Amino acid sequence: MTATLLEPTADPVAAVRRARRGPRRRYLAVLGGLIVLATAAFAVNVLLGDYTYTVPDFFRILFGEQLPVATYLLMESKLPRAVLGILVGLCFGIGGAVFQTTLRNPLASPDVVGVTWGASTAAVVAVITFGLRGTAVSLAAIGGAVAVALLIRSVGGNVGSHRIVLVGVAMTAALASFIEYLLSRASIWDVQVALQWLAGSLHASDWPTVRAVALSAAILLPLLAVLSRSLRVTQLGDDLATGLGARRFAPDGMLLIAVLLVAVAVAASGPIAFVAFMAGPTARALNGGRPTLLGAGLVGVVLVLSADFVGHYLIGDITVPVGVLTGACGAPFMLWLLARGTSSRSSS
Amino acid sequence: MSVSTSARLVAADVTIGYGERVVVEALDLAVPDGAVTVIVGANACGKSTLLRGMARLLRPQSGAVLLDGVAVHTRSTRDVARTLGLLPQQPITPEGITVVDLVGRGRHPHQGLLGRWTSADERAVTDALVVTGTLDLADRAVDELSGGQRQRVWIAMALAQDTDLLLLDEPTTYLDVAHQVEMLDLLADLNRNRGTTIVMVLHELNLAARYADHLVAMKAGRVVAEGAPHTVVTEEIVRDVFGLDNRVITDPVSGTPLVLPAGRHHRPSLLAGKSPTPEYEGAEYL
């Protein structure tokens, strides 16, 4: 062993263990805190509002007691709505964070680079041009997101390239104007339906939707967990990723899963604006600058549930769709991100 | 150190380029096992491209890079990563990452599907931190460190990978001269104590001559000369490879060849006559 430049530490292994503990503790604290917040938001959404439930009543109804009005309202409206909020929050949050970390750019979230717009556009086309309704529209939305993602990837070039963001922003602008064109030629009735696909809302939540999203997430998230291990080395740059033996398909595989997560969420609730964009950097800032996909998912849940409650009950006597509220948060958030980026950017 | 004749890493008739432009042409190079090989040459001579090709970052247009007799491009990239390590010129430091976390990522090719942290990982990371003198920095954020400390941390990451061969692309860039020497000493230690085969691209010819067991001089995508430093660093070859008038003397510190460049203002003939008044560029041609 060679002489070191510094004083020898008594027990090197213990020093390594101690050094590894700090960030892990913070990570667990962040996850714990976010789980508490998400649970609180869930409880508020389910128990409070137009019709207030006590906690014992909630569990009584959950386990089958039939109370007039109360049971129907909880089981067919409030509960599926809150559960769907959790699921789409997770999908948007995790999907967005995968985009941002894989493409190494906080601006490269699926709602900024046009993937969610792809879903919306396909849905609007299905509604207006083909007169479709229901599941067919949801499938069209998923197809639209995947198609736009593939197009951006093939035109924008390699993962890690800034061109992907530029191509995506151009794509968003093109799709937005195309939607305007479609809406201007559509009947009022179709426009009503189409608008649901442009502003995210948990309004139409029902159990079949919840089941479909839950099943998709149950398939996609474990796959993502396995692939996400390679993020630890792809973060170090393409050269080192290869040098450390990362699977070449891992970044693209993760992006595809993220596209599907986001597409499924859009199909269920419409594009809840900027949740995918805001969740990742927020979780990251909480975690001392280190990205965390699970943390981003939980931030997504907190954002969706709290925005839905505020929009539903706390803004005068009108109901504001959750996507309008999160969208309003997006602009100041982007400014925060830019201000923060210039002061703390550090690479190599 | 004696240079053995066997070579686990071989570039066989390798041509590498970007599209139409050929950068490395029909090049043969056998990297001697257990030695420090240094590749030198003028800017854009293809030395970094050759290193990237050997590290399987670039696929040769023809020929093959062989590791233990098998073309690296046909082998599983994880398998290769357990034998052949790489430190690129400008790796990305993720925001907020701690030293121990970064060094731990060198264990990636040794970890299973779920990336469980084993006692072997712990031992390799501890060793790497101790050898590079970065143990006391273990819990610090990498982006708060000085350039020299940071480079040692990156070397520690490459050591944690625990490979028999290690390729480095200009590991001393952005370091002051003291830190350059410290870095190269560290790599020489690694070579001597662990027997790691080292291949690196260096800009500083005199340091290259000091630390190389096997020196490779490249020009326009080809190997012009290779061998022990005193056979490669001669006035003639330096003039050919770098287009630089020079004198070569024996380094009084290390006994290796030392190149003294002769600029327009510092020629032996000028020194003998009038004082070498610096004038504006191109004065000589007026």
XYZ file of C-alpha atoms in Angstrom:
634
model
C 0.000 0.000 0.000
C 1.260 3.445 -0.812
C 1.683 6.280 1.602
C -1.304 8.571 1.653
C -1.094 12.324 1.687
C -3.355 12.673 4.667
C -3.353 11.397 8.213
C -4.331 7.751 8.266
C -7.856 7.338 9.582
C -8.147 4.808 12.389
C -10.603 2.480 10.713
C -11.028 3.138 6.978
C -14.007 0.800 6.586
C -15.829 2.543 9.412
C -15.112 5.893 7.759
C -16.584 4.623 4.496
C -19.685 3.329 6.291
C -20.107 6.645 8.068
C -19.763 8.608 4.827
C -22.341 6.435 3.110
C -24.829 6.899 5.935
C -25.339 10.687 5.635
C -27.016 10.907 2.226
C -28.981 7.708 2.902
C -30.435 9.165 6.083
C -31.431 12.325 4.274
C -32.990 10.279 1.466
C -35.042 8.215 3.916
C -36.090 11.377 5.768
C -37.195 12.976 2.475
C -39.194 9.894 1.485
C -40.721 9.648 4.966
C -41.696 13.319 4.953
C -43.232 13.081 1.491
C -45.203 9.960 2.438
C -46.639 11.828 5.444
C -47.540 14.799 3.229
C -49.109 12.590 0.566
C -51.111 10.688 3.180
C -52.321 13.951 4.678
C -53.325 15.250 1.239
C -55.143 11.986 0.548
C -57.004 12.190 3.869
C -58.010 15.794 3.255
C -59.278 14.968 -0.249
C -61.307 11.991 0.936
C -62.608 13.238 4.282
C -63.205 16.944 3.707
C -65.007 18.982 1.097
C -68.748 19.346 0.395
C -69.451 16.296 2.483
C -67.337 15.662 5.571
C -66.529 12.235 6.916
C -65.120 11.206 10.269
C -62.287 8.733 10.217
C -64.368 5.933 11.840
C -67.157 6.539 9.303
C -64.622 6.372 6.495
C -63.427 2.934 7.559
C -66.958 1.736 8.262
C -68.004 2.643 4.737
C -64.795 1.257 3.284
C -65.545 -2.102 4.871
C -69.024 -2.301 3.468
C -71.434 -0.351 5.644
C -74.223 1.237 3.611
C -75.117 4.775 4.649
C -77.523 6.787 2.496
C -75.714 9.284 0.210
C -72.503 9.024 2.239
C -71.579 5.590 0.936
C -72.343 6.421 -2.670
C -70.488 9.730 -2.571
C -67.393 8.237 -0.975
C -67.176 4.993 -2.920
C -68.169 6.293 -6.336
C -66.759 9.800 -6.316
C -64.323 10.891 -3.621
C -62.366 7.694 -3.152
C -61.769 6.814 -6.833
C -60.907 10.440 -7.464
C -58.301 10.544 -4.701
C -56.855 7.143 -5.607
C -56.603 8.192 -9.254
C -54.904 11.380 -8.045
C -52.291 9.263 -6.286
C -51.723 7.084 -9.337
C -51.439 9.839 -11.929
C -49.313 11.894 -9.527
C -46.895 8.990 -9.288
C -46.915 8.427 -13.067
C -46.358 12.086 -13.937
C -43.778 12.626 -11.194
C -41.707 9.544 -11.928
C -42.095 9.839 -15.710
C -40.967 13.459 -15.605
C -37.978 12.746 -13.374
C -36.859 9.901 -15.655
C -36.886 12.317 -18.605
C -34.983 14.997 -16.718
C -32.312 12.686 -15.324
C -31.863 10.562 -18.441
C -31.623 13.594 -20.713
C -29.613 15.464 -18.044
C -31.705 18.592 -18.426
C -34.354 19.852 -15.988
C -36.231 21.457 -18.898
C -36.553 18.125 -20.689
C -39.734 16.956 -19.015
C -42.422 15.202 -21.058
C -44.780 18.174 -20.872
C -42.108 20.576 -22.111
C -40.797 18.390 -24.950
C -44.245 17.608 -26.327
C -44.909 14.028 -25.236
C -48.024 14.938 -23.250
C -49.053 17.177 -26.143
C -48.743 14.180 -28.420
C -51.226 12.346 -26.229
C -53.616 15.319 -26.162
C -53.409 15.858 -29.902
C -54.105 12.227 -30.709
C -57.074 12.286 -28.329
C -58.462 15.492 -29.852
C -58.068 14.044 -33.357
C -59.857 10.897 -32.225
C -62.727 12.925 -30.765
C -63.138 15.543 -33.468
C -61.994 13.902 -36.682
C -63.079 10.325 -36.024
C -65.910 10.945 -33.563
C -64.586 8.387 -31.100
C -65.378 8.291 -27.397
C -64.247 6.356 -24.316
C -61.490 3.755 -24.309
C -60.665 4.275 -27.983
C -59.703 7.875 -27.210
C -57.505 6.774 -24.315
C -55.692 4.290 -26.548
C -55.247 7.011 -29.172
C -53.718 9.232 -26.494
C -51.198 6.565 -25.535
C -50.363 5.992 -29.199
C -49.935 9.721 -29.732
C -47.474 10.061 -26.846
C -45.366 7.139 -28.050
C -45.396 8.407 -31.652
C -44.254 11.893 -30.656
C -41.567 10.451 -28.373
C -40.193 8.264 -31.177
C -40.242 11.207 -33.582
C -38.377 13.454 -31.132
C -35.860 10.723 -30.421
C -35.182 10.044 -34.114
C -34.917 13.702 -35.118
C -33.307 14.926 -31.904
C -30.538 12.356 -31.885
C -28.822 10.708 -28.990
C -29.911 10.674 -25.397
C -27.987 13.459 -23.701
C -28.229 15.750 -26.690
C -29.652 19.227 -26.247
C -31.303 18.871 -29.631
C -33.932 16.628 -28.086
C -35.195 19.533 -25.973
C -35.181 21.951 -28.920
C -36.958 19.504 -31.208
C -39.448 18.799 -28.425
C -40.240 22.463 -27.852
C -40.758 22.949 -31.592
C -42.987 19.876 -31.582
C -45.049 21.311 -28.718
C -45.607 24.543 -30.630
C -46.605 22.685 -33.801
C -49.017 20.408 -31.955
C -50.564 23.328 -30.056
C -51.330 25.186 -33.267
C -52.643 22.006 -34.874
C -55.042 21.560 -31.946
C -56.200 25.190 -32.335
C -56.908 24.482 -35.987
C -58.907 21.351 -35.170
C -60.917 23.107 -32.467
C -61.742 25.995 -34.788
C -63.401 23.597 -37.224
C -65.186 21.395 -34.709
C -68.754 21.434 -33.435
C -69.396 22.894 -29.999
C -70.332 19.455 -28.674
C -67.053 17.889 -29.826
C -65.070 20.830 -28.464
C -66.587 20.205 -25.025
C -65.284 16.637 -25.074
C -61.975 17.599 -26.624
C -61.293 20.228 -23.975
C -61.134 17.511 -21.321
C -58.013 16.326 -23.109
C -56.369 19.718 -23.008
C -56.844 20.619 -19.337
C -56.107 17.849 -16.885
C -58.917 16.996 -14.529
C -59.821 14.237 -12.103
C -63.471 15.012 -12.718
C -64.390 11.806 -14.500
C -62.645 9.391 -12.131
C -64.178 5.945 -11.811
C -62.991 2.540 -10.654
C -62.368 1.040 -14.118
C -59.992 3.924 -14.867
C -58.290 3.468 -11.515
C -57.850 -0.250 -12.197
C -56.396 0.341 -15.660
C -53.857 2.880 -14.398
C -52.957 0.770 -11.363
C -52.363 -2.277 -13.545
C -50.170 -0.301 -15.968
C -48.147 1.159 -13.118
C -47.765 -2.263 -11.520
C -46.194 -3.538 -14.729
C -44.117 -0.488 -15.654
C -42.671 0.577 -12.301
C -40.819 -2.681 -11.462
C -39.284 -2.682 -14.948
C -38.200 0.886 -14.387
C -36.725 0.000 -10.998
C -34.456 -2.593 -12.609
C -33.346 -0.305 -15.442
C -32.931 2.726 -13.197
C -29.836 1.201 -11.613
C -27.968 2.201 -14.754
C -28.856 5.848 -14.047
C -26.123 5.771 -11.432
C -23.542 5.493 -14.188
C -25.275 7.150 -17.152
C -25.296 10.282 -14.967
C -21.492 10.332 -15.241
C -21.602 10.894 -19.008
C -21.874 8.588 -22.020
C -18.188 7.640 -22.026
C -18.075 6.494 -18.422
C -21.435 4.780 -18.766
C -19.919 2.588 -21.474
C -16.669 2.238 -19.546
C -18.583 0.967 -16.516
C -20.540 -1.497 -18.606
C -23.984 0.143 -18.606
C -26.356 -1.558 -20.986
C -26.608 0.510 -24.136
C -30.382 0.236 -24.310
C -30.953 1.274 -20.683
C -31.488 5.023 -21.233
C -33.838 4.475 -24.157
C -35.629 1.708 -22.272
C -36.185 4.024 -19.331
C -37.419 6.807 -21.586
C -39.900 4.451 -23.239
C -41.258 3.351 -19.856
C -41.514 7.003 -18.797
C -43.432 7.817 -21.996
C -45.873 4.989 -21.267
C -46.321 6.087 -17.635
C -47.084 9.637 -18.708
C -49.310 8.487 -21.575
C -51.367 6.255 -19.286
C -51.758 9.138 -16.846
C -52.851 11.481 -19.633
C -55.311 8.883 -20.876
C -56.825 8.727 -17.388
C -56.872 12.371 -16.327
C -55.753 14.508 -19.247
C -52.438 16.361 -19.184
C -52.200 17.723 -15.632
C -49.884 20.531 -16.626
C -46.332 20.742 -15.332
C -46.611 18.090 -12.617
C -44.047 16.026 -14.532
C -41.943 19.173 -14.905
C -42.038 20.294 -11.271
C -41.864 17.008 -9.364
C -38.315 15.948 -10.252
C -36.418 19.173 -9.437
C -38.458 19.633 -6.239
C -37.627 16.153 -4.970
C -34.050 16.666 -6.021
C -33.723 19.951 -4.141
C -35.132 18.287 -1.010
C -32.647 15.437 -1.405
C -29.567 17.666 -1.419
C -29.355 17.926 -5.204
C -29.362 14.180 -5.773
C -32.118 12.907 -8.064
C -34.681 10.493 -6.670
C -37.361 8.918 -8.838
C -39.468 7.682 -5.930
C -39.256 11.094 -4.271
C -40.362 12.722 -7.527
C -43.348 10.360 -7.686
C -44.387 11.328 -4.156
C -44.005 15.036 -4.927
C -46.252 14.391 -7.941
C -48.864 12.830 -5.668
C -48.767 15.768 -3.240
C -49.018 18.274 -6.120
C -51.960 16.569 -7.825
C -53.946 15.915 -4.649
C -53.465 19.364 -3.167
C -54.135 21.165 -6.468
C -57.276 19.094 -6.966
C -58.592 19.946 -3.503
C -57.803 23.632 -3.848
C -59.340 23.799 -7.313
C -62.419 21.874 -6.255
C -63.316 23.543 -2.988
C -61.224 26.552 -2.147
C -61.562 28.923 -5.128
C -64.882 30.715 -4.749
C -67.881 28.744 -5.912
C -66.448 27.559 -9.201
C -64.544 24.329 -9.795
C -61.114 24.820 -11.345
C -59.639 21.713 -13.016
C -56.489 20.477 -11.304
C -54.469 21.000 -14.497
C -55.275 24.714 -14.594
C -53.909 25.183 -11.074
C -50.738 23.154 -11.616
C -50.271 24.967 -14.907
C -50.407 28.290 -13.064
C -47.619 27.066 -10.782
C -45.469 26.040 -13.747
C -44.289 29.491 -14.839
C -42.940 30.701 -11.473
C -41.421 27.272 -11.002
C -39.521 27.564 -14.273
C -38.170 30.938 -13.151
C -37.047 29.415 -9.844
C -35.344 26.623 -11.753
C -33.507 29.048 -14.034
C -32.419 31.292 -11.156
C -31.208 28.281 -9.218
C -29.463 26.812 -12.245
C -27.238 29.823 -12.798
C -26.114 29.979 -9.177
C -25.441 26.306 -8.503
C -24.668 24.752 -11.841
C -21.582 22.617 -11.558
C -20.375 19.962 -13.903
C -17.003 18.333 -14.197
C 10.565 -2.196 -14.817
C 10.861 -4.880 -17.419
C 8.313 -4.810 -20.176
C 6.883 -8.240 -20.769
C 6.208 -9.264 -24.308
C 2.639 -10.457 -23.841
C -0.269 -8.151 -24.596
C -3.868 -8.653 -23.514
C -5.007 -5.477 -25.268
C -4.194 -5.228 -28.956
C -5.290 -2.892 -31.731
C -5.086 -4.947 -34.910
C -5.087 -3.038 -38.194
C -7.585 -0.589 -36.742
C -9.125 2.216 -38.791
C -11.319 4.635 -36.862
C -13.071 7.712 -38.186
C -16.111 9.906 -38.013
C -18.155 9.411 -41.159
C -15.914 10.130 -44.151
C -13.033 11.492 -42.113
C -10.498 8.856 -41.133
C -8.660 9.740 -37.922
C -6.766 6.570 -37.122
C -5.589 4.576 -40.109
C -4.634 0.888 -40.269
C -2.951 1.101 -36.907
C -1.361 -1.786 -35.007
C -0.550 -1.490 -31.335
C 0.123 -4.146 -28.721
C -0.175 -2.769 -25.198
C 2.500 -4.474 -23.071
C 1.005 -6.143 -19.985
C 1.892 -4.741 -16.592
C 3.513 -1.642 -18.042
C 2.680 2.040 -18.316
C 2.070 2.915 -21.958
C 1.836 6.598 -22.845
C 0.564 7.856 -26.188
C 1.863 11.248 -27.331
C 1.487 13.330 -30.456
C 0.438 16.733 -31.732
C -3.142 17.956 -31.421
C -5.543 16.095 -33.740
C -3.060 13.278 -34.421
C -5.696 10.738 -33.400
C -4.288 9.754 -30.003
C -7.508 10.327 -28.105
C -9.475 8.667 -30.873
C -7.236 5.613 -30.627
C -7.749 5.491 -26.858
C -11.509 5.818 -27.292
C -11.422 3.045 -29.844
C -9.511 0.781 -27.470
C -12.056 1.592 -24.742
C -14.873 0.506 -27.160
C -16.380 4.012 -27.145
C -15.825 4.139 -30.902
C -16.311 1.207 -33.199
C -13.491 0.717 -35.701
C -14.464 1.010 -39.372
C -12.134 -1.884 -40.059
C -9.795 -4.022 -38.014
C -10.528 -4.841 -34.383
C -9.490 -4.065 -30.844
C -8.793 -7.372 -29.138
C -9.016 -7.918 -25.399
C -7.690 -11.340 -24.425
C -7.908 -12.302 -28.076
C -11.575 -11.412 -28.550
C -12.866 -8.271 -30.296
C -14.147 -5.904 -27.566
C -17.186 -4.954 -29.613
C -18.457 -8.517 -29.685
C -18.102 -9.052 -25.936
C -20.665 -8.149 -23.290
C -19.938 -4.603 -22.217
C -20.246 -5.582 -18.541
C -17.685 -8.348 -18.987
C -15.265 -5.934 -20.605
C -15.892 -3.424 -17.796
C -14.600 -5.925 -15.244
C -11.251 -6.140 -17.067
C -10.827 -2.784 -18.750
C -11.365 0.488 -16.886
C -11.630 3.941 -18.405
C -11.274 7.487 -17.173
C -12.451 9.877 -19.895
C -11.214 13.427 -20.219
C -14.304 15.176 -18.947
C -16.566 12.974 -16.878
C -19.713 14.625 -15.508
C -19.900 15.206 -11.756
C -23.536 14.756 -10.757
C -24.853 17.557 -8.559
C -24.595 16.928 -4.823
C -22.831 13.574 -5.130
C -20.509 12.639 -2.268
C -17.017 11.256 -2.771
C -17.895 7.827 -1.403
C -20.980 7.627 -3.612
C -19.040 8.574 -6.739
C -16.260 6.094 -6.004
C -18.885 3.438 -5.261
C -20.237 3.812 -8.789
C -17.021 2.255 -10.034
C -18.430 -0.986 -8.627
C -21.256 -1.013 -11.169
C -19.928 -3.830 -13.393
C -19.417 -6.058 -10.345
C -22.915 -5.639 -8.952
C -25.956 -7.753 -9.696
C -29.299 -6.833 -11.170
C -30.475 -5.079 -8.021
C -27.129 -3.493 -7.219
C -26.836 -4.806 -3.676
C -23.837 -3.358 -1.836
C -21.564 -6.228 -0.787
C -18.570 -6.454 1.501
C -16.399 -6.820 -1.618
C -17.736 -3.441 -2.784
C -17.000 -1.945 0.605
C -13.447 -3.279 0.569
C -12.730 -2.098 -2.992
C -14.082 1.391 -2.305
C -12.152 1.667 0.969
C -8.927 0.564 -0.733
C -9.430 3.025 -3.559
C -10.019 5.896 -1.145
C -6.979 4.986 0.959
C -4.622 4.571 -1.994
C -5.636 7.896 -3.534
C -5.538 9.709 -0.200
C -9.201 10.685 -0.403
C -10.546 8.754 2.588
C -10.807 11.929 4.640
C -12.911 13.494 1.886
C -15.303 10.525 1.794
C -18.393 12.383 3.006
C -17.671 15.636 1.141
C -19.571 16.743 -1.966
C -17.393 16.257 -5.052
C -18.387 19.618 -6.549
C -16.905 21.407 -3.512
C -13.434 19.922 -3.997
C -10.390 21.487 -5.639
C -9.322 20.348 -9.108
C -6.518 18.162 -7.800
C -8.696 16.515 -5.152
C -11.445 15.947 -7.671
C -9.104 14.243 -10.106
C -7.891 11.937 -7.329
C -11.508 11.061 -6.588
C -12.075 10.152 -10.225
C -8.973 7.965 -10.159
C -10.349 6.368 -6.992
C -13.550 5.581 -8.872
C -11.539 3.930 -11.636
C -9.590 1.952 -8.994
C -12.799 0.773 -7.332
C -13.700 -0.771 -10.668
C -10.763 -3.075 -9.921
C -9.665 -3.824 -13.483
C -6.398 -5.289 -14.757
C -6.153 -2.585 -17.426
C -6.886 1.110 -17.078
C -7.150 3.639 -19.913
C -6.924 7.357 -19.139
C -7.462 10.256 -21.523
C -5.237 13.158 -20.433
C -5.594 12.611 -16.688
C -3.450 15.669 -15.898
C -5.408 18.271 -17.868
C -6.362 21.332 -15.809
C -3.898 20.416 -13.048
C -0.934 22.541 -12.019
C 2.506 20.993 -12.291
C 2.641 19.757 -8.689
C -0.690 18.020 -9.028
C 0.325 16.613 -12.425
C 3.332 14.936 -10.827
C 1.239 13.754 -7.895
C -1.302 12.222 -10.273
C 1.326 10.442 -12.361
C 3.088 9.171 -9.212
C -0.225 7.751 -8.091
C -0.672 5.936 -11.399
C 2.919 4.656 -11.275
C 2.271 3.338 -7.742
C -0.830 1.622 -8.987
C 1.134 0.023 -11.786
C 3.900 -1.167 -9.481
C 1.849 -2.279 -6.497
C -1.105 -3.849 -8.238
C 0.438 -4.664 -11.587
C -2.285 -2.715 -13.381
C -1.584 -2.169 -17.072
C -1.965 1.539 -17.744
C -2.517 3.265 -21.078
C -2.807 7.023 -21.112
C -2.742 9.945 -23.460
C -0.539 12.777 -22.207
C 0.235 16.220 -23.578
C 3.376 16.892 -21.569
C 6.156 15.169 -23.477
C 8.757 15.340 -20.698
C 6.413 13.891 -18.104
C 5.418 11.230 -20.621
C 9.095 10.327 -21.081
C 9.497 10.093 -17.326
C 6.554 7.890 -16.513
C 6.225 5.694 -19.610
C 7.651 2.205 -19.806
C 6.405 2.122 -23.362
C 6.055 5.356 -25.291
C 3.975 5.594 -28.470
C 4.375 8.617 -30.751
C 1.549 9.239 -33.207
C 1.265 11.470 -36.231
C -1.674 11.784 -38.619
C -3.400 8.683 -37.338
C -0.372 6.416 -37.452
C 2.262 5.236 -35.031
C 5.556 6.900 -35.951
C 7.687 5.371 -33.229
C 7.203 3.236 -30.155
C 9.388 1.717 -27.500
C 11.345 2.757 -24.433
C 11.333 6.564 -23.994
C 15.013 7.010 -24.843
C 14.481 5.352 -28.223
C 11.386 7.420 -29.028
C 12.249 10.844 -27.653
C 14.990 11.890 -30.025
C 15.474 15.269 -31.666
C 14.588 13.828 -35.044
C 11.367 12.111 -33.978
C 10.200 15.093 -31.921
C 10.798 17.337 -34.952
C 8.847 14.941 -37.146
C 5.939 14.372 -34.762
C 5.453 17.885 -33.393
C 7.107 19.961 -36.146
C 9.240 21.511 -33.445
C 12.946 22.356 -33.510
C 14.409 21.085 -30.292
C 17.274 19.669 -28.350
C 17.076 16.523 -26.264
C 19.244 16.192 -23.180
C 19.200 13.756 -20.290
C 16.837 14.771 -17.515
C 19.129 15.351 -14.518
C 16.344 14.302 -12.131
C 15.091 11.102 -13.721
C 17.698 10.145 -16.298
C 15.005 10.048 -18.992
C 15.170 12.148 -22.171
C 14.239 15.798 -21.707
C 13.037 17.845 -24.656
C 14.069 21.484 -24.821
C 11.906 23.228 -27.425
C 13.537 25.888 -29.599
C 11.089 28.663 -30.347
C 11.690 31.488 -32.780
C 13.135 33.618 -30.012
C 15.187 30.939 -28.383
C 17.459 29.417 -31.006
C 20.985 28.362 -30.219
C 22.204 30.584 -33.082
C 20.379 33.612 -31.725
C 21.596 32.954 -28.214
C 25.185 32.898 -29.438
C 24.877 36.272 -31.172
C 22.717 39.271 -30.293
C 20.265 39.312 -27.433
C 16.989 37.662 -28.410
C 14.770 40.767 -28.461
C 11.160 39.615 -28.587
C 9.417 41.216 -31.528
C 5.913 40.943 -32.891
C 4.700 37.744 -34.419
C 5.939 36.983 -37.897
C 8.888 39.372 -37.596
C 11.226 36.716 -38.860
C 9.489 36.615 -42.217
C 9.739 40.359 -42.959
